[in-house]
Tab-separated table of C-alpha atoms in Angstrom:
chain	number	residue	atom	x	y	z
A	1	UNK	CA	0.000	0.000	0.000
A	2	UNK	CA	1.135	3.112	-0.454
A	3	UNK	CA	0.444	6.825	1.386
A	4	UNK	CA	0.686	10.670	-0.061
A	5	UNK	CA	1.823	13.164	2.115
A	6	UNK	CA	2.010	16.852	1.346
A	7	UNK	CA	5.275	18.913	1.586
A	8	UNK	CA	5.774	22.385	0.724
A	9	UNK	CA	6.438	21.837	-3.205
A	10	UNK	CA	4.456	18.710	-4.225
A	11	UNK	CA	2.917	15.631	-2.521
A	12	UNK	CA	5.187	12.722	-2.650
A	13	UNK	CA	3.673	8.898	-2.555
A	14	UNK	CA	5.277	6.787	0.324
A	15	UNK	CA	4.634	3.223	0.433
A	16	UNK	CA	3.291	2.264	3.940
A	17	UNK	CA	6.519	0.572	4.418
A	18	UNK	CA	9.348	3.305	3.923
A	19	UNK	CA	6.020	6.005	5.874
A	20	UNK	CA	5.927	3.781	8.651
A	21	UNK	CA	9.891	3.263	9.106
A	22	UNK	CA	9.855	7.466	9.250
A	23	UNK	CA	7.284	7.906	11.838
A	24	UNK	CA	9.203	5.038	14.322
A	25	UNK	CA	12.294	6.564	13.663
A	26	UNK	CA	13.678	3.486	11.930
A	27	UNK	CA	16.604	2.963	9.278
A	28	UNK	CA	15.756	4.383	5.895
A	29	UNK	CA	17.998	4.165	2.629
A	30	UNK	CA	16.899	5.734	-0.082
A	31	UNK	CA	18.379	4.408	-3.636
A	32	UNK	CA	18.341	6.355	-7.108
A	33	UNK	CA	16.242	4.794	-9.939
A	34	UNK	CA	18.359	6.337	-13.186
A	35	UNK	CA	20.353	3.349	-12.777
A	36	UNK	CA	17.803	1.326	-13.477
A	37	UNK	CA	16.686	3.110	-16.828
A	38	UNK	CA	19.712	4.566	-17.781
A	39	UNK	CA	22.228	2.503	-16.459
A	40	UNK	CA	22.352	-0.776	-16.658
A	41	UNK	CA	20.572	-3.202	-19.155
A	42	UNK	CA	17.920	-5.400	-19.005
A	43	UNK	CA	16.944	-7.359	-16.969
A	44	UNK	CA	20.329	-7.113	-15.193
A	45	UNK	CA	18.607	-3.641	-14.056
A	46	UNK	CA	15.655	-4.552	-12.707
A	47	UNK	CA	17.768	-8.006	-10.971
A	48	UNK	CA	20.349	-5.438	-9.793
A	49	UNK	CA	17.268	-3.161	-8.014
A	50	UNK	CA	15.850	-6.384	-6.424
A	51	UNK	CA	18.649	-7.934	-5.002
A	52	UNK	CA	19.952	-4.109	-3.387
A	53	UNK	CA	16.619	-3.544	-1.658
A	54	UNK	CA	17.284	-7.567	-0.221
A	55	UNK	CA	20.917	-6.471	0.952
A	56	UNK	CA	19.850	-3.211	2.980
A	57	UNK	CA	16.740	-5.314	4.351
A	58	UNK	CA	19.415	-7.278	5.973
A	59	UNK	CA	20.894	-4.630	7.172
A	60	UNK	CA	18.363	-3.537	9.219
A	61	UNK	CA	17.342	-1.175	7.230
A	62	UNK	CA	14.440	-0.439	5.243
A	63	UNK	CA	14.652	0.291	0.827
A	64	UNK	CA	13.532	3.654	-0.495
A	65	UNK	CA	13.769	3.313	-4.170
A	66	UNK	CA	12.568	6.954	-5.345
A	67	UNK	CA	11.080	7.728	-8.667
A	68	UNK	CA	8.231	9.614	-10.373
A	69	UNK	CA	5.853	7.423	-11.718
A	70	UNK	CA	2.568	9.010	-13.644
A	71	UNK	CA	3.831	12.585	-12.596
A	72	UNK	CA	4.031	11.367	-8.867
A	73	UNK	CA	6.849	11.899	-7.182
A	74	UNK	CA	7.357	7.898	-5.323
A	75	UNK	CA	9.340	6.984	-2.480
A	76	UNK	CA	9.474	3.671	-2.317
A	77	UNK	CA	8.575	1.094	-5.360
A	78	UNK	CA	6.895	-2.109	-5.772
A	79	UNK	CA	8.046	-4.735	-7.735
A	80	UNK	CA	5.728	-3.748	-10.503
A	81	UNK	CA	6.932	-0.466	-10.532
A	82	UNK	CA	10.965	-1.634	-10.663
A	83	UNK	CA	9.810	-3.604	-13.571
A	84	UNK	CA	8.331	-0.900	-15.451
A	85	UNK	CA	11.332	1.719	-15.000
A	86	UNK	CA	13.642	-1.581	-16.584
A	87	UNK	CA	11.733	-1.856	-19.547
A	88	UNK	CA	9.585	1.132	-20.230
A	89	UNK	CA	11.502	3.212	-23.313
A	90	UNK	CA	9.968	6.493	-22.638
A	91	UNK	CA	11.017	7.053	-18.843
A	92	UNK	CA	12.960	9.937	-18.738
A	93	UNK	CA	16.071	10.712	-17.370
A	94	UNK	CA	15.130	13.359	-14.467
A	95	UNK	CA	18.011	15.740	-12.504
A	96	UNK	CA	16.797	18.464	-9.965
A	97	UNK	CA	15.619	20.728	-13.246
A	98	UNK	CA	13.603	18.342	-14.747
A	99	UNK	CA	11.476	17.469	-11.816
A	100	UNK	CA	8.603	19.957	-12.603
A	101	UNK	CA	8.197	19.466	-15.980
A	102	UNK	CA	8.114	15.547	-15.653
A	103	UNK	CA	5.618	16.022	-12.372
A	104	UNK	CA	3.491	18.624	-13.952
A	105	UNK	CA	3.716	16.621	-17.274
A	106	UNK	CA	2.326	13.536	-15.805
A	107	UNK	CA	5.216	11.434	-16.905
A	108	UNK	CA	7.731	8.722	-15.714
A	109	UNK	CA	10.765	9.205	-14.450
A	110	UNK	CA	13.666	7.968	-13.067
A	111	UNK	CA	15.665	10.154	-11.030
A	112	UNK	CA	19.328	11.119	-10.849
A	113	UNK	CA	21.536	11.472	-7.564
A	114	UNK	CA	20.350	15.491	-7.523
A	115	UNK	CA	16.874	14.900	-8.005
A	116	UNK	CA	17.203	11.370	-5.376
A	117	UNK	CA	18.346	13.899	-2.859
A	118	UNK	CA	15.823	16.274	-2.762
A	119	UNK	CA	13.076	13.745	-2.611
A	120	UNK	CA	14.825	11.770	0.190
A	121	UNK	CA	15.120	14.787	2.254
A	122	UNK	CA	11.710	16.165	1.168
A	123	UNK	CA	10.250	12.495	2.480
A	124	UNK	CA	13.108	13.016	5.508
A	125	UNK	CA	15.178	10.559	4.514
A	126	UNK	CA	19.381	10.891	5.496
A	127	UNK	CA	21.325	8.068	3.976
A	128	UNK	CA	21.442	7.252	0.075
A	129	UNK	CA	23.083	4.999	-1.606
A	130	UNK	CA	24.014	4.876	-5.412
A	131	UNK	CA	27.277	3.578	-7.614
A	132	UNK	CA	28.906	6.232	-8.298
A	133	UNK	CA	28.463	10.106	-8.349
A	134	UNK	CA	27.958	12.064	-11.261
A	135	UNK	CA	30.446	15.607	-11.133
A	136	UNK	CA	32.757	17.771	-13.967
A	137	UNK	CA	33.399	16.268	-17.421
A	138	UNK	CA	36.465	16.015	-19.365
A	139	UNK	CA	37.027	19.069	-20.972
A	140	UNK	CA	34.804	20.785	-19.038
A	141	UNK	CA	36.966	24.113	-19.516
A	142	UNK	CA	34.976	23.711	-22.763
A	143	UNK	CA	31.788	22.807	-22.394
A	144	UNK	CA	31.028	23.778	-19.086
A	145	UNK	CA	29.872	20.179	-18.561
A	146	UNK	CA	29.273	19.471	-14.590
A	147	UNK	CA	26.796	17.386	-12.574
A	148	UNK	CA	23.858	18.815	-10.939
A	149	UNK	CA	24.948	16.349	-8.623
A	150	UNK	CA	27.534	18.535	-7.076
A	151	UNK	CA	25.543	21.356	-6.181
A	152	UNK	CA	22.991	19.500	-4.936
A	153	UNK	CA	25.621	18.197	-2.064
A	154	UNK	CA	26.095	21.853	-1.435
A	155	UNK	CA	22.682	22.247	-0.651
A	156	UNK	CA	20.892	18.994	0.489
A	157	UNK	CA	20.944	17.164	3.859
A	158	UNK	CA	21.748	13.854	2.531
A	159	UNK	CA	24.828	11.171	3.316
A	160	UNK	CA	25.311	10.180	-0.560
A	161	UNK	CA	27.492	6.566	0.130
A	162	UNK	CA	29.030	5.899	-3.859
A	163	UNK	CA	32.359	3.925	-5.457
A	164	UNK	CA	33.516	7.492	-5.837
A	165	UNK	CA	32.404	9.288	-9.095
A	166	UNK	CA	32.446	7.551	-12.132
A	167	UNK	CA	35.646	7.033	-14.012
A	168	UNK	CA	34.686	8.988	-17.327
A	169	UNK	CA	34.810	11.902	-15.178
A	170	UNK	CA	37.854	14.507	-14.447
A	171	UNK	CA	38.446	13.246	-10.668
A	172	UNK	CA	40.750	15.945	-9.696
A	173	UNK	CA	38.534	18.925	-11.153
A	174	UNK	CA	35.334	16.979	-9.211
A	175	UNK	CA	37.146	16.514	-5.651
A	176	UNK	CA	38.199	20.461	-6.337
A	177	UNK	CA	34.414	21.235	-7.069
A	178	UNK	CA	32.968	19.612	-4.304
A	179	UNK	CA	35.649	21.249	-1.308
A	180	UNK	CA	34.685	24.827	-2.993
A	181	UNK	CA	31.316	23.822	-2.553
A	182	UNK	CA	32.163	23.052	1.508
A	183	UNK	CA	31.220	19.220	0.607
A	184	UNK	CA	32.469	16.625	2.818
A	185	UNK	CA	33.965	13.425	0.856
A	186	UNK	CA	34.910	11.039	3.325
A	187	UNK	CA	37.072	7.940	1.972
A	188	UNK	CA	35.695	4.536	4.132
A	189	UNK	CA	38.457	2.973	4.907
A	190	UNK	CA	40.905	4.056	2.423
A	191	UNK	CA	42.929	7.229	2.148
A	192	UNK	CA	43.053	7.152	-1.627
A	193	UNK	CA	39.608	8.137	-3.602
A	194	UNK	CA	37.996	5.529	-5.500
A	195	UNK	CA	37.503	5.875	-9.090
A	196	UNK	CA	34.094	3.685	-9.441
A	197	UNK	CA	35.384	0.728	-11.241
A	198	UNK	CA	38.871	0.952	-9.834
A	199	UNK	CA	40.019	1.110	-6.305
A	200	UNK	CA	42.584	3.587	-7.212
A	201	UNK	CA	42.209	7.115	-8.847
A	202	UNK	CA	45.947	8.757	-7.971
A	203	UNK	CA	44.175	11.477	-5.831
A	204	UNK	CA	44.052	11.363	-2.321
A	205	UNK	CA	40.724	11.182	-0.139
A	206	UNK	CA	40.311	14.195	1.643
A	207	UNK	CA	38.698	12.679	4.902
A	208	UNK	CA	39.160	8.800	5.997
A	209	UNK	CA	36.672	6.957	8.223
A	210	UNK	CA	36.889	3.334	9.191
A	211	UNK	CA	33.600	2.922	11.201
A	212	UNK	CA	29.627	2.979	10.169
A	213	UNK	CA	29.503	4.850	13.499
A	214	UNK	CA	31.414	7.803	13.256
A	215	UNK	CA	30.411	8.225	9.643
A	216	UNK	CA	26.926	8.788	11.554
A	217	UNK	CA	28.257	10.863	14.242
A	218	UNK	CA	29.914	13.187	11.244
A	219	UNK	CA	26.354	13.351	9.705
A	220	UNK	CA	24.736	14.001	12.721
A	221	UNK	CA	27.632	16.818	13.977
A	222	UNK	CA	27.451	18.784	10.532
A	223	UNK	CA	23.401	19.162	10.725
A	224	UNK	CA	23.431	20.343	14.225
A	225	UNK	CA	26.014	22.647	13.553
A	226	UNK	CA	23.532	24.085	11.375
A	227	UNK	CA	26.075	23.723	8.194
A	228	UNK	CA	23.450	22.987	5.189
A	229	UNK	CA	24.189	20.328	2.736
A	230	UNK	CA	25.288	16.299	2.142
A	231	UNK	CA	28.285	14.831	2.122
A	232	UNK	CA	30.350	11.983	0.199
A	233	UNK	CA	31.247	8.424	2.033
A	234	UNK	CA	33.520	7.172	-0.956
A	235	UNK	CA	33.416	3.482	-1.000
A	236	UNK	CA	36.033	1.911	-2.707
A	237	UNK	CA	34.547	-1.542	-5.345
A	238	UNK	CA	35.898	-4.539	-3.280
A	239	UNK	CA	39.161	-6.040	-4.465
A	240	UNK	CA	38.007	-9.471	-6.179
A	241	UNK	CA	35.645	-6.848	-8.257
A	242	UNK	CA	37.516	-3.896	-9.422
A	243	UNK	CA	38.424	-3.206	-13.066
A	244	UNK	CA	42.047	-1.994	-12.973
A	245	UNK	CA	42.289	1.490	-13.330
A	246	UNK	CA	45.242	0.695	-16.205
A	247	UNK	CA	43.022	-1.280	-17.933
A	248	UNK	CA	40.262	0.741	-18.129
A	249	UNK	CA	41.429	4.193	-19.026
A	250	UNK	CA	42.267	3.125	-22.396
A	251	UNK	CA	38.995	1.764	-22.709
A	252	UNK	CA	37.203	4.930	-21.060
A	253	UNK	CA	39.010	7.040	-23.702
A	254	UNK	CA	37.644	5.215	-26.420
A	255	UNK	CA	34.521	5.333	-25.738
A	256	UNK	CA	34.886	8.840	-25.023
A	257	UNK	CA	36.256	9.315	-28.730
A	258	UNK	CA	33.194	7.376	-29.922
A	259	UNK	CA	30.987	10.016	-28.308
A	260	UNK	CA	32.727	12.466	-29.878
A	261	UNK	CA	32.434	10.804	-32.946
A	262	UNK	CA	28.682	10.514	-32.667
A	263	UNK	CA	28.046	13.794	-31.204
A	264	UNK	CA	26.271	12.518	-27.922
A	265	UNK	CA	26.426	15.427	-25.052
A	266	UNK	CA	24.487	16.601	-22.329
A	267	UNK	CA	22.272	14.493	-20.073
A	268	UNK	CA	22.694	11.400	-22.800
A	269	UNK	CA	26.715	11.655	-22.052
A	270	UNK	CA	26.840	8.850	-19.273
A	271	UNK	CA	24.724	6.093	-20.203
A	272	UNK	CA	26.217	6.739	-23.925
A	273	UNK	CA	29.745	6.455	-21.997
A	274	UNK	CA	28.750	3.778	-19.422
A	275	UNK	CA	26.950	1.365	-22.364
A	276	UNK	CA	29.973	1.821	-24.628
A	277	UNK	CA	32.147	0.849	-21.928
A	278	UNK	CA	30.190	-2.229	-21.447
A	279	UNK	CA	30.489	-3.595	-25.091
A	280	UNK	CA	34.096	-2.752	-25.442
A	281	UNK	CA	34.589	-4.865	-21.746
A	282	UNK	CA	32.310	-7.650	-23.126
A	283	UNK	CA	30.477	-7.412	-20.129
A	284	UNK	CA	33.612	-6.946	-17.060
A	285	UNK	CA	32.298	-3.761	-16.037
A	286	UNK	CA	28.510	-4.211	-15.600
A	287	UNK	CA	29.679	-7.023	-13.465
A	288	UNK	CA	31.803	-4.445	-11.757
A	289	UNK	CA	29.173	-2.002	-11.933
A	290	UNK	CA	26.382	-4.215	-10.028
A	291	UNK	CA	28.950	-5.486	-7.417
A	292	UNK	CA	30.470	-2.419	-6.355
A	293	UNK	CA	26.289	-0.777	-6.052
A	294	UNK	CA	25.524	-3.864	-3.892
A	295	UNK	CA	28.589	-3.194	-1.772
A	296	UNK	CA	27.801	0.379	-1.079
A	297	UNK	CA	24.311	-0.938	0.324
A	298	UNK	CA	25.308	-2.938	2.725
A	299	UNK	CA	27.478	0.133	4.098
A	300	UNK	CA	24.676	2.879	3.480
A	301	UNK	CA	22.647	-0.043	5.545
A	302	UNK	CA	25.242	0.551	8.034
A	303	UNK	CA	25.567	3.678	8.381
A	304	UNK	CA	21.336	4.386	8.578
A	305	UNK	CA	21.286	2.345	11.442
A	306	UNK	CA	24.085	4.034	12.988
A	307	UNK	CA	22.814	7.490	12.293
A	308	UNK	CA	18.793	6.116	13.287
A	309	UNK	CA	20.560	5.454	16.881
A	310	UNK	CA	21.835	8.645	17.438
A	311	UNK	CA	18.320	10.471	16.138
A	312	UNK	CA	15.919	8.421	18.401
């Protein structure tokens, strides 16, 4: 069953479930949905959604797979619904900006990490977790190509727990971004920042954490000191999973040649970039892709549980 409640912008549909867990004070996660559409293929996708709702069940925690669906903004999805966003064409790709006219519109859509946030904390939700974070392109000097992502950490009261920000990005320029922006990013248990597929970018992590619990005590000490925004737990893709970052840079600047080559930009640059990358691995990095996404939910479990403890 599911329950509308009314916020200031737009009322947002919560399953009893994930409405429930909020009034008790219990464990939420909220997860993004573009991955879903956009990120993987089928029905890897919709397997993929399943099987990470299981993993931060057992963590104690309950799913919040957020989407809009009809024009309604959802927060929390059936199995129906995670069916539909896998195999439905005309879902849209939705960041922060597009939330109106897809709401207003009456349309489906599955949402980015920006647009994730601002439902989660809308519906009061803390903790997200997604693969990796969206931030500024290659050559963005140029195009003045960069995430809505970031600025929605400025601005946002959401833990975001990813593999780091995906590898077709310009690490250094994002990690520069996102401390002029006053953004947290927090490496878990590493003092090097992941680089999504790889365990290894060459650029340090600014913060290091080795416990759930103090990643929860940060959370909870940067809200009450009244400083506004999220922050980044960077999760590094286990060992036995990662994609070695001198493997794949030759194969992350083909595809990005082949995007060139076929004029893809905008919005349409990452799953371009993320689906070429697929083809030319025959298939090693959507395994990578699904195992490190699985592996940031059992931490983003975690660290809700954590972070419900100290909020009760």
């Amino acid at each position: 069953m599911t329950t509308n409640i009314d916020t200031p912008h737009h009322a947002l549909t919560l399953t009893d479930e994930v409405r429930t867990a909020l009034a008790e004070g219990r464990p939420v996660v909220a997860l993004e949905s573009t991955i879903i559409s956009h990120g993987m293929p089928y029905p890897q996708n919709v397997a993929m959604a399943t099987e990470v709702e299981r993993i931060i069940r057992d963590g104690g925690a309950v799913p919040a797979t957020i989407a809009v669906l009809g024009g309604r903004p959802r927060v929390g999805l059936t199995a129906d619904d995670l069916e539909l966003l896998a195999t439905d064409p005309n879902v849209a790709k939705v960041s922060l900006r597009d939330l109106p006219y897809v709401i207003a519109r009456g349309e489906h859509g599955a949402t980015t990490v920006a647009a994730t946030m601002r439902l989660a904390a809308l519906a009061g939700i803390r903790t997200f977790v997604t693969g990796g974070l969206g931030g500024v392109h290659r050559g963005a000097q140029h195009s003045f190509d960069v995430s809505a992502d970031l600025t929605e950490l400025a601005q946002t009261d959401v833990a975001v727990i990813s593999a780091g920000v995906k590898s077709i990005l310009d690490i250094g320029l994002t990690l520069e971004t996102m401390e002029t922006l006053g953004v947290p990013v927090i490496g878990y248990g590493t003092d090097e920042f992941p680089a999504f597929f790889s365990r290894h970018s060459g650029f340090a992590a600014p913060m290091r954490s080795d416990s759930p619990a103090e990643l929860a005590a940060i959370m909870r000490t940067k809200w009450d000191l009244g400083i506004r925004g999220g922050l980044n737990v960077a999760n590094p893709i286990p060992e036995a999973d990662e994609v070695p970052s001198e493997h794949i840079d030759s194969i992350i600047e083909q595809a990005l040649r082949d995007m060139d080559a076929k004029g893809v930009k905008g919005k349409e640059a990452t799953p371009f970039l993320l689906g070429r990358i697929v083809e030319i691995t025959g298939g090693e990095s959507l395994r990578a892709n699904i195992a490190l996404v699985k592996n940031n939910a059992r931490l983003g479990a975690e660290i809700a549980v954590a972070y419900a403890g100290l909020t009760r």
